[in-house]
Coordinates of C-alpha atoms and ligand atoms in Angstrom, one line a residue:
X67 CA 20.1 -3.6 22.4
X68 CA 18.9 -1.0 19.7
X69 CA 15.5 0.5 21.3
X70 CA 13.3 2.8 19.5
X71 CA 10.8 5.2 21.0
X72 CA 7.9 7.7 20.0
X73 CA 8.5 10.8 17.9
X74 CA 6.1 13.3 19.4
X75 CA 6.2 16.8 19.2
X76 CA 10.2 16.9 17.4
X77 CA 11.2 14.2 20.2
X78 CA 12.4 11.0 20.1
X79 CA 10.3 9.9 24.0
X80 CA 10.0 6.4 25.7
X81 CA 6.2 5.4 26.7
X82 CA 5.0 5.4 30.1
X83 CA 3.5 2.3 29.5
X84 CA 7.2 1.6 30.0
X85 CA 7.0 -2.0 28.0
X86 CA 9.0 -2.5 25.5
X87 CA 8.3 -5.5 22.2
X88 CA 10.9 -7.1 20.4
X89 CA 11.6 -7.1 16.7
X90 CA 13.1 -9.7 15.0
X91 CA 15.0 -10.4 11.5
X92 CA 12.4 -13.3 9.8
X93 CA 15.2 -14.7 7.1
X94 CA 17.0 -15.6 10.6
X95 CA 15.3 -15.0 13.6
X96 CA 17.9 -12.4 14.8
X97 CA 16.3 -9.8 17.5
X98 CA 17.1 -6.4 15.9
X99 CA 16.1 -4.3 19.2
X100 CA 13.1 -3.4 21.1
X101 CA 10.3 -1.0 20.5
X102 CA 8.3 1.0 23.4
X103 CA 4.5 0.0 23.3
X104 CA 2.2 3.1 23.6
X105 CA -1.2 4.1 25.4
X106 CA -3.7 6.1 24.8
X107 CA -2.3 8.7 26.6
X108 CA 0.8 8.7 24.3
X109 CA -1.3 9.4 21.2
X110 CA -3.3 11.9 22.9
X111 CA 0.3 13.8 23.2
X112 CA 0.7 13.1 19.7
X113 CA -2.8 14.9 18.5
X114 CA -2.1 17.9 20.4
X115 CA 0.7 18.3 19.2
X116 CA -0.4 17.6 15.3
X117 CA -3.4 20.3 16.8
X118 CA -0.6 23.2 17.5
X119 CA 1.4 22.2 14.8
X120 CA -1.0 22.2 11.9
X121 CA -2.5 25.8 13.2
X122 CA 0.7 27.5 11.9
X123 CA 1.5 25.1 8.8
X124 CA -2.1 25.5 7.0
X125 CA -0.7 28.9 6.4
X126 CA 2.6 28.2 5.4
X127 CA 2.6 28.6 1.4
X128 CA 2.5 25.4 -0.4
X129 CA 5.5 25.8 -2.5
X130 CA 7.6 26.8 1.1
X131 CA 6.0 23.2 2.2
X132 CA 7.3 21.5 -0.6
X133 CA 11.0 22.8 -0.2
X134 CA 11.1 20.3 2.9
X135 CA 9.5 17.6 0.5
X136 CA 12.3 18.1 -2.0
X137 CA 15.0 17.9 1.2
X138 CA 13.1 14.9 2.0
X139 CA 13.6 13.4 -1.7
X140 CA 17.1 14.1 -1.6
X141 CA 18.0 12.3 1.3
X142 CA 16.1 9.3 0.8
X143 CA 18.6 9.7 -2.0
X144 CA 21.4 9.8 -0.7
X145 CA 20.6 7.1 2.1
X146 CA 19.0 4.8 -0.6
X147 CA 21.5 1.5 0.2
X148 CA 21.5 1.7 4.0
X149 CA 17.6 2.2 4.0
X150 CA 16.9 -0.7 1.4
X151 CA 19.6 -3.1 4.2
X152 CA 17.2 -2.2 7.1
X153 CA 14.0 -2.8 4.8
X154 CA 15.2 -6.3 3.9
X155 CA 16.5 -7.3 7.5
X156 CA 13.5 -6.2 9.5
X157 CA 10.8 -7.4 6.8
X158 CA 12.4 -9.9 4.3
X159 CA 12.1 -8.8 0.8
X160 CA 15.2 -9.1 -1.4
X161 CA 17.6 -6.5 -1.5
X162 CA 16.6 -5.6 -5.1
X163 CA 13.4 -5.3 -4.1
X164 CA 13.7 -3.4 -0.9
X165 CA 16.2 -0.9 -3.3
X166 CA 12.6 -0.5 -5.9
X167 CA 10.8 0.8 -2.5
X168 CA 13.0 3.2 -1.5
X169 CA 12.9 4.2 -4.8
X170 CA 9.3 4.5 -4.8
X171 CA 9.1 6.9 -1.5
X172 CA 12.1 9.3 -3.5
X173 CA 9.8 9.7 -6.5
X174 CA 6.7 10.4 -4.5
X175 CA 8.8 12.8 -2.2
X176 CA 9.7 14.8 -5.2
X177 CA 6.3 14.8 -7.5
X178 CA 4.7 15.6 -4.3
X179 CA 7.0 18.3 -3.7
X180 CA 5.9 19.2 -7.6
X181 CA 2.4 19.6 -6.4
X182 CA 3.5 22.2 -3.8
X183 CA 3.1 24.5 -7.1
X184 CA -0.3 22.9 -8.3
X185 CA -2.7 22.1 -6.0
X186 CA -4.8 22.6 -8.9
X187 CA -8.5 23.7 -8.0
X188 CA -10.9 25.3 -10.5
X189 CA -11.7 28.6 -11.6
X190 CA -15.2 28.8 -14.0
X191 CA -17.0 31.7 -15.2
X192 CA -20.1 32.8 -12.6
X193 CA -23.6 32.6 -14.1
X194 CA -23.3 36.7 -13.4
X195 CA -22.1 39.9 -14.6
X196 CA -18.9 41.2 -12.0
X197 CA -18.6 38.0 -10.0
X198 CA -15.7 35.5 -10.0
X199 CA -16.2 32.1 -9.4
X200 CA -13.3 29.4 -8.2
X201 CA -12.6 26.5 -6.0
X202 CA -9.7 26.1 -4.4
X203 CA -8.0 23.0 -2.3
X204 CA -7.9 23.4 2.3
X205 CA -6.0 21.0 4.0
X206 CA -8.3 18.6 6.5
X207 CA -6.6 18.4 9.6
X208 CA -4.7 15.8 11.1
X209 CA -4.2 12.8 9.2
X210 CA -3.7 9.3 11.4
X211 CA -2.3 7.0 9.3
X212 CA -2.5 3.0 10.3
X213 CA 0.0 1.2 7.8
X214 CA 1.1 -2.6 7.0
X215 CA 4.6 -3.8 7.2
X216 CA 4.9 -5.2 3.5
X217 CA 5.7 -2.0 2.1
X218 CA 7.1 -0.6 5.1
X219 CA 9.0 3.0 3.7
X220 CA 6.8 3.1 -0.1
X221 CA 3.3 2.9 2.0
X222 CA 3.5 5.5 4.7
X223 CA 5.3 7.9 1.9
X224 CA 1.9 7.5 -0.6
X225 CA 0.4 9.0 2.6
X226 CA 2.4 11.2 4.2
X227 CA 3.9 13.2 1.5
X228 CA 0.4 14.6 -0.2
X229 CA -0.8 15.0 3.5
X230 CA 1.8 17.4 4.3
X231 CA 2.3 19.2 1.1
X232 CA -1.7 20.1 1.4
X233 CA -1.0 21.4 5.3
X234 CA -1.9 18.7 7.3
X235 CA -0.4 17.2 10.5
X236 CA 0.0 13.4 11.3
X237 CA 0.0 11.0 13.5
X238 CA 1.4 7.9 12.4
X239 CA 0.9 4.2 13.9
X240 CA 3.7 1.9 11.7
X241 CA 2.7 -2.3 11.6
X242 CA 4.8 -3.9 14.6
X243 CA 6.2 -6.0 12.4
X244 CA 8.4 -2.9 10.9
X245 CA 9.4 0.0 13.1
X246 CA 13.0 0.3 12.3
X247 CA 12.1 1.5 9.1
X248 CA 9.8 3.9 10.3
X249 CA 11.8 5.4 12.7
X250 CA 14.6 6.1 9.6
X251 CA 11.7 7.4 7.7
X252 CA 11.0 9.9 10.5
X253 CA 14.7 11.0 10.8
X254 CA 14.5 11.9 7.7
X255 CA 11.5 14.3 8.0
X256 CA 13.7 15.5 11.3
X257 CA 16.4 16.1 9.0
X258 CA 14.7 17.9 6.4
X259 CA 13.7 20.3 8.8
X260 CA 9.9 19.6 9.2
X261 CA 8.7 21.8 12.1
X262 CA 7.6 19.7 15.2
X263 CA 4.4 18.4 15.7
X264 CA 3.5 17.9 12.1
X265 CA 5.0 13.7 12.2
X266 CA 4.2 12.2 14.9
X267 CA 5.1 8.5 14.8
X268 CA 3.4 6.7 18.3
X269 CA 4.6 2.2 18.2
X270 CA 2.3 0.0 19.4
X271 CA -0.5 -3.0 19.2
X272 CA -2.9 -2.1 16.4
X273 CA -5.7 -2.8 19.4
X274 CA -4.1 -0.1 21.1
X275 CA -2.5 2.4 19.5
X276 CA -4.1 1.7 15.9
X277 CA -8.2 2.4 18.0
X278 CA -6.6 5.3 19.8
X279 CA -6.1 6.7 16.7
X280 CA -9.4 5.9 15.1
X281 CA -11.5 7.0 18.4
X282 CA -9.4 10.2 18.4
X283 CA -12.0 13.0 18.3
X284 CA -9.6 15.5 16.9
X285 CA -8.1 13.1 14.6
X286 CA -9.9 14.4 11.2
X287 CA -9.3 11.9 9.1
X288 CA -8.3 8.1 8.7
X289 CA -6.1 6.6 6.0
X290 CA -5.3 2.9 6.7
X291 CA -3.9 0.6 4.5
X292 CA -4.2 -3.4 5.7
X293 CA -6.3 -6.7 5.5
X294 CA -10.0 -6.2 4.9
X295 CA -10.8 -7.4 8.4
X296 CA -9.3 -4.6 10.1
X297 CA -10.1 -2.0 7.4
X298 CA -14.1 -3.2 8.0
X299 CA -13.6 -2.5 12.0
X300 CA -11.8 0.9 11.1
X301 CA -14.6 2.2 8.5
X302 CA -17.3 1.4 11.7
X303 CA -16.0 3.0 14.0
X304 CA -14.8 5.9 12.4
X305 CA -17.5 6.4 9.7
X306 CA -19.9 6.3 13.3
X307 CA -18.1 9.7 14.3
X308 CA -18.4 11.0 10.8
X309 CA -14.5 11.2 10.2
X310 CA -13.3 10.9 6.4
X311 CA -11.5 7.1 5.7
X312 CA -9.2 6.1 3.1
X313 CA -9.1 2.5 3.2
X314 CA -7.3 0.0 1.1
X315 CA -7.2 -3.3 1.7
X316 CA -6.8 -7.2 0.5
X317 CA -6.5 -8.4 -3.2
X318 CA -6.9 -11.6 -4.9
X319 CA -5.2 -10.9 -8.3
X320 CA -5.6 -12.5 -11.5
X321 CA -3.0 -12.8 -14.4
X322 CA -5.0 -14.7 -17.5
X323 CA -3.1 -15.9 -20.5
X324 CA -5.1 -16.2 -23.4
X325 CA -3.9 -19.3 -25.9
X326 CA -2.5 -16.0 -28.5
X327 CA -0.1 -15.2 -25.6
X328 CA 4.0 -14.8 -25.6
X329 CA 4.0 -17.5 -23.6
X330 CA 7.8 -16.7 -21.9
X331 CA 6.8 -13.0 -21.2
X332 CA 3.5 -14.4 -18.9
X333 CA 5.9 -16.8 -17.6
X334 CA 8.0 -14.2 -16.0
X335 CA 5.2 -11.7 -15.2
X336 CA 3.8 -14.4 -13.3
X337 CA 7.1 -15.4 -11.4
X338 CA 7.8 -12.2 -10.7
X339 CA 4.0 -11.1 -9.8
X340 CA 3.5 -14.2 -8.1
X341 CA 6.7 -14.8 -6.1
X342 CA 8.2 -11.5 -5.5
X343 CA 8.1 -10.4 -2.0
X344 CA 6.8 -13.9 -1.4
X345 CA 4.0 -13.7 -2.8
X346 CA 2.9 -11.1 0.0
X347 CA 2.4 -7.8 -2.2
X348 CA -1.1 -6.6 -2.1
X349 CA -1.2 -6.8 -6.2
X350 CA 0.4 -10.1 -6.0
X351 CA -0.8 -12.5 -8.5
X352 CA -2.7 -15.6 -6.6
X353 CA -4.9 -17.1 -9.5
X354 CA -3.5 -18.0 -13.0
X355 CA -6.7 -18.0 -15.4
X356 CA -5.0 -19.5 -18.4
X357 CA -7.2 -20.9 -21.8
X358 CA -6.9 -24.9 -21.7
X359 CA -5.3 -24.9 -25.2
X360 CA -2.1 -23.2 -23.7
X361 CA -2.5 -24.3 -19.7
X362 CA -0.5 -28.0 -20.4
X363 CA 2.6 -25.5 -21.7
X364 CA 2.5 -22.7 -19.5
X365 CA 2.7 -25.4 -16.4
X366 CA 5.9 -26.8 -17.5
X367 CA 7.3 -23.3 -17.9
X368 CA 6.5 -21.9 -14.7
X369 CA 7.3 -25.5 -13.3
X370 CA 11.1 -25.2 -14.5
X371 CA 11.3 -21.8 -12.9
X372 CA 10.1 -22.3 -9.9
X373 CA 12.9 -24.8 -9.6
X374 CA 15.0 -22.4 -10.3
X375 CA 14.2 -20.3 -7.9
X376 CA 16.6 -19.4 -4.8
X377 CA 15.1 -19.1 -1.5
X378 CA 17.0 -17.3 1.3
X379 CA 18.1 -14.3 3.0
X380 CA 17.0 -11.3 1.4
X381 CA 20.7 -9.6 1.9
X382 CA 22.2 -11.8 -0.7
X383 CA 22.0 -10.7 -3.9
X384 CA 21.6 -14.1 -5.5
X385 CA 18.3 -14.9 -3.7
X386 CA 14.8 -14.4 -5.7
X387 CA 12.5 -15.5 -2.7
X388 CA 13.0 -14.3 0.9
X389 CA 11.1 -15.3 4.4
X390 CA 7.2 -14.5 5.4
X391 CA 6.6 -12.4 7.6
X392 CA 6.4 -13.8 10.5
X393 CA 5.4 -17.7 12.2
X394 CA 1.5 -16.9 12.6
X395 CA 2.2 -16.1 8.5
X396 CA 3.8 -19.3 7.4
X397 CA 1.1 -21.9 9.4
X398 CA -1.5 -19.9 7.8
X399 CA -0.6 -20.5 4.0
X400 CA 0.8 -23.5 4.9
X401 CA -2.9 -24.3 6.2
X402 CA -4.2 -23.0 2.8
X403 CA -2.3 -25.3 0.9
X404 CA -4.1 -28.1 3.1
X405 CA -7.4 -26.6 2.1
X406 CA -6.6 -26.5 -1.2
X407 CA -5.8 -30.6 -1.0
X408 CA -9.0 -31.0 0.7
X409 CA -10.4 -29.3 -2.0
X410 CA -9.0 -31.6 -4.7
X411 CA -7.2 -29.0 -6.0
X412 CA -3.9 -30.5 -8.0
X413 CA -0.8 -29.8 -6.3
X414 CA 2.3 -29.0 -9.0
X415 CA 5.3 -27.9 -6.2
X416 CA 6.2 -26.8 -3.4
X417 CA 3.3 -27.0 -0.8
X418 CA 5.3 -27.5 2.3
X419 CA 7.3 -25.0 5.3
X420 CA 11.1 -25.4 4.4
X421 CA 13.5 -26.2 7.1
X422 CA 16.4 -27.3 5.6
X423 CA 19.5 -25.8 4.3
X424 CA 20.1 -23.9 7.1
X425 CA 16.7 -21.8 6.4
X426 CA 15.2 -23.7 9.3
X427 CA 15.5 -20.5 11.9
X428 CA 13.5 -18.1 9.2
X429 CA 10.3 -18.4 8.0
X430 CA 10.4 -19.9 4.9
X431 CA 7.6 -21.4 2.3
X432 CA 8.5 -23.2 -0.8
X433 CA 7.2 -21.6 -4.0
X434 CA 4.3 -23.1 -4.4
X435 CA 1.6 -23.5 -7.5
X436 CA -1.2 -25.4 -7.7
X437 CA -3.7 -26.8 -11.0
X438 CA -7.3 -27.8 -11.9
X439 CA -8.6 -25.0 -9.1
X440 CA -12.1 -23.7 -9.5
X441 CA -13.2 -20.9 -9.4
X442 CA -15.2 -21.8 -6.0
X443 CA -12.4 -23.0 -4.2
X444 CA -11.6 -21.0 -0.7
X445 CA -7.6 -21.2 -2.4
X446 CA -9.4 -19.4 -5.9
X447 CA -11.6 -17.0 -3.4
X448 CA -9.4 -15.8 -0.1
X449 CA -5.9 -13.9 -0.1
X450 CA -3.2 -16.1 1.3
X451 CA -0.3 -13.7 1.1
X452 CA 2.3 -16.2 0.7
X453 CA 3.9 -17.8 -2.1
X454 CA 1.1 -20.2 -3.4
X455 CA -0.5 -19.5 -7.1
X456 CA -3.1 -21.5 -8.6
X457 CA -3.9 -22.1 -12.0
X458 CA -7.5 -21.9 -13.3
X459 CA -8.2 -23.4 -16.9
X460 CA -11.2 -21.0 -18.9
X461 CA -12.4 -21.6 -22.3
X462 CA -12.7 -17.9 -23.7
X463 CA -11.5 -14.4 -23.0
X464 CA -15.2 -13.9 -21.7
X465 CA -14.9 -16.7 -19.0
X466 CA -11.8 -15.2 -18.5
X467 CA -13.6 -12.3 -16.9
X468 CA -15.7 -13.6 -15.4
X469 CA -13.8 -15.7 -13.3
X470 CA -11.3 -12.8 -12.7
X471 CA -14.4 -10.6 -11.7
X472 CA -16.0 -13.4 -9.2
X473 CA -14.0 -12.7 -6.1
X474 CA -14.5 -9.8 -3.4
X475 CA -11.4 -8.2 -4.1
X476 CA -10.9 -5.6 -7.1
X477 CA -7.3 -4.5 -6.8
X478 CA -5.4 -6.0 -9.6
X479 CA -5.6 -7.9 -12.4
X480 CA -3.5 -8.3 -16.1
X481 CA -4.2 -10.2 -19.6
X482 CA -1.3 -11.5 -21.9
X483 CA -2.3 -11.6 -25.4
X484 CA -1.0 -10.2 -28.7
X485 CA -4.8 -9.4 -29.9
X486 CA -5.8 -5.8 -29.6
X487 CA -9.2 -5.9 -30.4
X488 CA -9.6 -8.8 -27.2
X489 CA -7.0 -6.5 -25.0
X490 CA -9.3 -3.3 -25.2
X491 CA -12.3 -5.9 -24.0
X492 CA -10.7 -7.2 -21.1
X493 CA -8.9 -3.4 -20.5
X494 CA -13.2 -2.3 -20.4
X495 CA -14.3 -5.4 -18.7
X496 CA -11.9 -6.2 -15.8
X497 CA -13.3 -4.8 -12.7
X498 CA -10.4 -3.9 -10.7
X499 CA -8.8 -0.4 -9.9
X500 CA -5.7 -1.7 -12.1
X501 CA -4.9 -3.5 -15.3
X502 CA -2.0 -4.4 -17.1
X503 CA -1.9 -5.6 -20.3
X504 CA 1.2 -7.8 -21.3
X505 CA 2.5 -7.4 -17.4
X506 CA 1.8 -9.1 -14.5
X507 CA -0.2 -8.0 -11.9
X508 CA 2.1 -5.7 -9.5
X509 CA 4.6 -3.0 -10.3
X510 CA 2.9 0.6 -9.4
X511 CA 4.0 3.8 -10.5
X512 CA 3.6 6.6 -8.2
X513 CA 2.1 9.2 -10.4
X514 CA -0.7 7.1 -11.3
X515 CA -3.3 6.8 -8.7
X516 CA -3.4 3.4 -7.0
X517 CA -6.4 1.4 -5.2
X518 CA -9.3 -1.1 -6.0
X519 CA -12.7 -1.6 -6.5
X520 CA -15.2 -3.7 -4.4
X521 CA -13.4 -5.0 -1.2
X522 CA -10.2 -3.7 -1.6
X523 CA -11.1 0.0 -1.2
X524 CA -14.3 2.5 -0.3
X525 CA -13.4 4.8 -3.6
X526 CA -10.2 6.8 -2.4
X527 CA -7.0 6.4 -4.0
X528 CA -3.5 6.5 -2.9
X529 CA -0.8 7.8 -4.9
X530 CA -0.9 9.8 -8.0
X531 CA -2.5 13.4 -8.0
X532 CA -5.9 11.2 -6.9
X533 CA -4.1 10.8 -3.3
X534 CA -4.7 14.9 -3.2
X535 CA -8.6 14.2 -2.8
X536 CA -8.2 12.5 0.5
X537 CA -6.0 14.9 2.2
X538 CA -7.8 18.3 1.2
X539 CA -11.4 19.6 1.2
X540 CA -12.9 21.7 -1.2
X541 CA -13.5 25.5 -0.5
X542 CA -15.4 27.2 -3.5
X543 CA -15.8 30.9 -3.4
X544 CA -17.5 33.4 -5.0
X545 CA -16.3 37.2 -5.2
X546 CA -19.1 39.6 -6.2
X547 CA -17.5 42.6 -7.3
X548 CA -21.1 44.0 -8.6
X549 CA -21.8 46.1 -5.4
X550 CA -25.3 44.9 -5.7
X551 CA -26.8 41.5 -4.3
X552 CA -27.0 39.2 -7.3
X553 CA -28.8 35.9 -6.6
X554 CA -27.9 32.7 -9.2
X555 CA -30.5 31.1 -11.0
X556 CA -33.3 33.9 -10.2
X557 CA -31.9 37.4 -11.3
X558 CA -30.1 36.4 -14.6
X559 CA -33.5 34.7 -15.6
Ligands
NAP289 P1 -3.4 -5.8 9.2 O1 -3.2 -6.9 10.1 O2 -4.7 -5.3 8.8 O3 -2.5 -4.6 9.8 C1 -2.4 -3.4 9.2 C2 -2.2 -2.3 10.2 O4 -3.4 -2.2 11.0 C3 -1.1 -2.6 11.2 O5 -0.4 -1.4 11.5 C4 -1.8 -3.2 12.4 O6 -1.1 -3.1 13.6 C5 -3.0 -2.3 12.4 N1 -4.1 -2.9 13.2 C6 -4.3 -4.2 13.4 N2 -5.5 -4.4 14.1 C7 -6.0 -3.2 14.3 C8 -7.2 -2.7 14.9 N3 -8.1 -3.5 15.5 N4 -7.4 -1.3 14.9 C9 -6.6 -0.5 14.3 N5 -5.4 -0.9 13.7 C10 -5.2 -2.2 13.7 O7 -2.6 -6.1 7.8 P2 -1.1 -6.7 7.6 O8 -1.2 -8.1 7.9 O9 -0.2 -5.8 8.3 O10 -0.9 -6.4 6.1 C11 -1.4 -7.3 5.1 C12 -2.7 -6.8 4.4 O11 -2.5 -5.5 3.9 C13 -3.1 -7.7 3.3 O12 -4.5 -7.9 3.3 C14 -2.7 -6.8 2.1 O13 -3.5 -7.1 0.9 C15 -3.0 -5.5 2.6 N6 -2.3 -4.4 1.8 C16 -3.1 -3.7 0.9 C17 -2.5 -2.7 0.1 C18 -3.3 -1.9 -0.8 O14 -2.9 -0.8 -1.1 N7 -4.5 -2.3 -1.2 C19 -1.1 -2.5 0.2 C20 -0.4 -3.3 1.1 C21 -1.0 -4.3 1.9 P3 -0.1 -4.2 14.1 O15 1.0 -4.4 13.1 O16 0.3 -3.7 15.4 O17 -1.0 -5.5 14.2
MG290 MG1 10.5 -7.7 11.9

């Protein structure tokens, strides 16, 4: 059997906890290998080592940092296919899918590596004669990272790459439901020549290894990405020892079609927003918010194409919808879709664990959509993250808003309509961190920055030049070059 082990300090080393977890395939329930659980102790090794490592990197020049982010780019390149194969057997996605991740960590490798010759800061006239006035960006530390398994390889590069192109060192704690991939994204740093100590990757339980990292005294900073539950426990405990968090957490994402709409293009931005990855993307689309004049039409729509819909193993190219996660996954949206009954919500398809056509060994949930939900309903309110939509019917393009503005969650949210004048509204009046117009509700580009409001985030940003503000402090300095002691805001007036 495969097993995978710590990368600490430039090398690959068992824990002495000397126990070992499984990981298994969830389209098939395959065991892939075995995966050495850590201590305390294990991530202690990792820190110093981030400690020594980051000493000598801060002063490496950041356009010498970014060569090895440009190496990094080109292999992900290169090993595209074989990377996007391990993506969909450990975690499930389609293989088209899995292909668009991997694709997401090349083009943050390289604009990262870009910013190796930015790192913008500010220079600004002094207030004085002979004195020069500027800000300029300092790496923080070490960065832990604590990351989710549903974007495996796309996730841990919106973090690592700006992390290290600013001069800091990691240590990284991967979701157990995904190590393989982490391990390959590792190599790669390996390969690209990234001097030891910088990556540290340490497996184990998020009790474990995830607190060790956040109780770390010399871990500077915290950027976790995961359900709002565990982001809530993170922010305490490290906002209590003052270190900097980046959190970003659940969604409950909105696509509303107003009665103007193209009615087939919201019909595949919602498939696609709400049924892609099974329906477990953070910006997936859960709530349907459609004006009652169109609501009869768009149901039969998305009713024929959901039964069109293939479910099964991600590998084959044929397959739209893949497994869940994991068991624990599947009984709990399949105990959503029994609140949602209870509820009286309307239920249109799906609604039920398959175990038939030889899918019975996976984890599989039939695409699932239901009608007539309010607004209050736990199924309107709380993220599932399967595949289970539910349509809301609204009257205007104001309670619209509303309703897309009454839940906890501010991550994504998207309009289809063909009227300008009501798309700039809803672009000023939707309170999440993202909007689309005429698109559903997922589908990030990596130069843009990438996060929510309200519950899904505490005001950092991952991805785009905005991911710079977490990883760096700002240093402003003042050079007098009067040779006389010039104070601001008494001697010029
Ligand atoms: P999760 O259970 O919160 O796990 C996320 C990470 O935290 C995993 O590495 C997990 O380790 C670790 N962890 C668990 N308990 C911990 C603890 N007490 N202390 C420290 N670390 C701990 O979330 P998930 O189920 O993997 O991912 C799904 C969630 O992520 C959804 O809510 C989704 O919306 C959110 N998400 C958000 C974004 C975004 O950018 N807003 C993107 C993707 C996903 P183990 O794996 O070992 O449990
Ligand atoms: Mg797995």
């Amino acid at each position: 059997m495969k097993r995978y082990l710590n990368y600490i300090n430039g090398e690959w080393v068992e824990s002495a906890s000397g126990r070992f977890a499984v990981n298994t395939n969830p389209a098939t329930g395959e065991v892939l290998g075995e995966v050495t659980q850590s201590t305390r102790e294990d991530v202690d090794r990792a820190v110093q080592a981030a400690k020594q490592a980051q000493k000598s990197w801060r002063l490496v020049p950041a356009p010498e940092r970014a060569e090895i982010l440009y190496k990094v780019g080109e292999l992900l390149k290169e090993r595209k296919e074989e990377l996007a194969q391990i993506l969909t057997q450990e975690m499930g996605k389609v293989i088209e899918e899995a292909r668009g991740e991997v694709q997401e960590a090349i083009d943050m490798a390289y604009y990262m590596a870009g910013e190796g010759r930015r790192l913008f800061g500010d220079t600004v006239p002094s207030e004085l004669r002979n004195k020069f006035a500027m800000s300029v960006r300092v790496p923080v530390g070490i960065a832990g990272f604590i990351t989710p398994w549903n974007f495996p390889i796309a996730i841990i590069s919106w973090k690592s790459l700006p992390a290290l192109v600013s001069g800091n060192a990691i240590v990284w704690k991967p979701a157990s439901e995904t190590p393989f991939i982490a391990a390959e994204f590792v190599r790669i740093y390996e390969q690209a020549g990234l001097p030891k100590g910088l990556m540290n990757l340490v497996y184990g339980s998020g009790s474990v290894v995830g607190n060790a990292i956040v109780d770390h005294p010399e871990i500077d900073l915290i950027s976790f990405t995961g359900s709002n539950e565990v982001g809530r426990q993170i922010n305490e405990r490290a906002g209590g020892m003052l270190k900097r968090t980046s959190l970003e957490m659940g969604g409950k994402n909105a696509v509303t079609v107003l009665e103007d709409a193209d009615l087939d293009l919201a019909v595949n931005g919602i498939i696609w927003s709400a049924y892609g990855t099974s329906g477990q993307r953070c910006t997936a689309c859960s709530r349907i918010i459609v004006h009652e004049a169109v609501k009869d039409e768009l149901e039969r729509r998305l009713l024929e194409r959901i039964a069109q819909l293939k479910l099964g193993n991600g590998l084959d190219e044929s397959v739209d919808v893949g497994p869940v996660i994991n068991r624990s996954s599947l009984e709990k949206i399949d105990e959503y879709v029994k609140i949602g009954l209870d509820e009286g919500a309307k239920l249109l398809c799906g609604g039920r664990i398959v175990t038939e056509d030889g899918l019975e060994k996976g984890n599989f949930y039939a695409p699932t959509l239901f009608t007539d939900v309010k607004p209050d309903m736990r199924i309107a309110r709380e993220e599932i993250f399967g595949p289970v939509a539910s349509i809301i019917p609204v009257k205007s393009l104001e309670e619209a808003i509303e309703v897309n503005n009454s839940v906890e969650f501010g991550l994504s949210s998207s309009i289809f309509t063909r009227d300008i004048n009501r798309a700039f509204q809803a672009m000023q009046d939707l309170d999440t961190g993202i909007v689309y117009v005429n698109a559903g509700t997922t589908g990030a580009e990596i130069h843009l920055p990438f996060g929510g409001t309200k519950g899904t985030g505490n005001g950092h940003r991952d991805s785009g030049v905005a991911a710079l503000d977490v990883y760096t402090e700002w240093k402003s300095i003042y050079v007098d070059y009067s040779g006389k002691l010039q104070r601001a805001q008494i001697d010029n007036y």
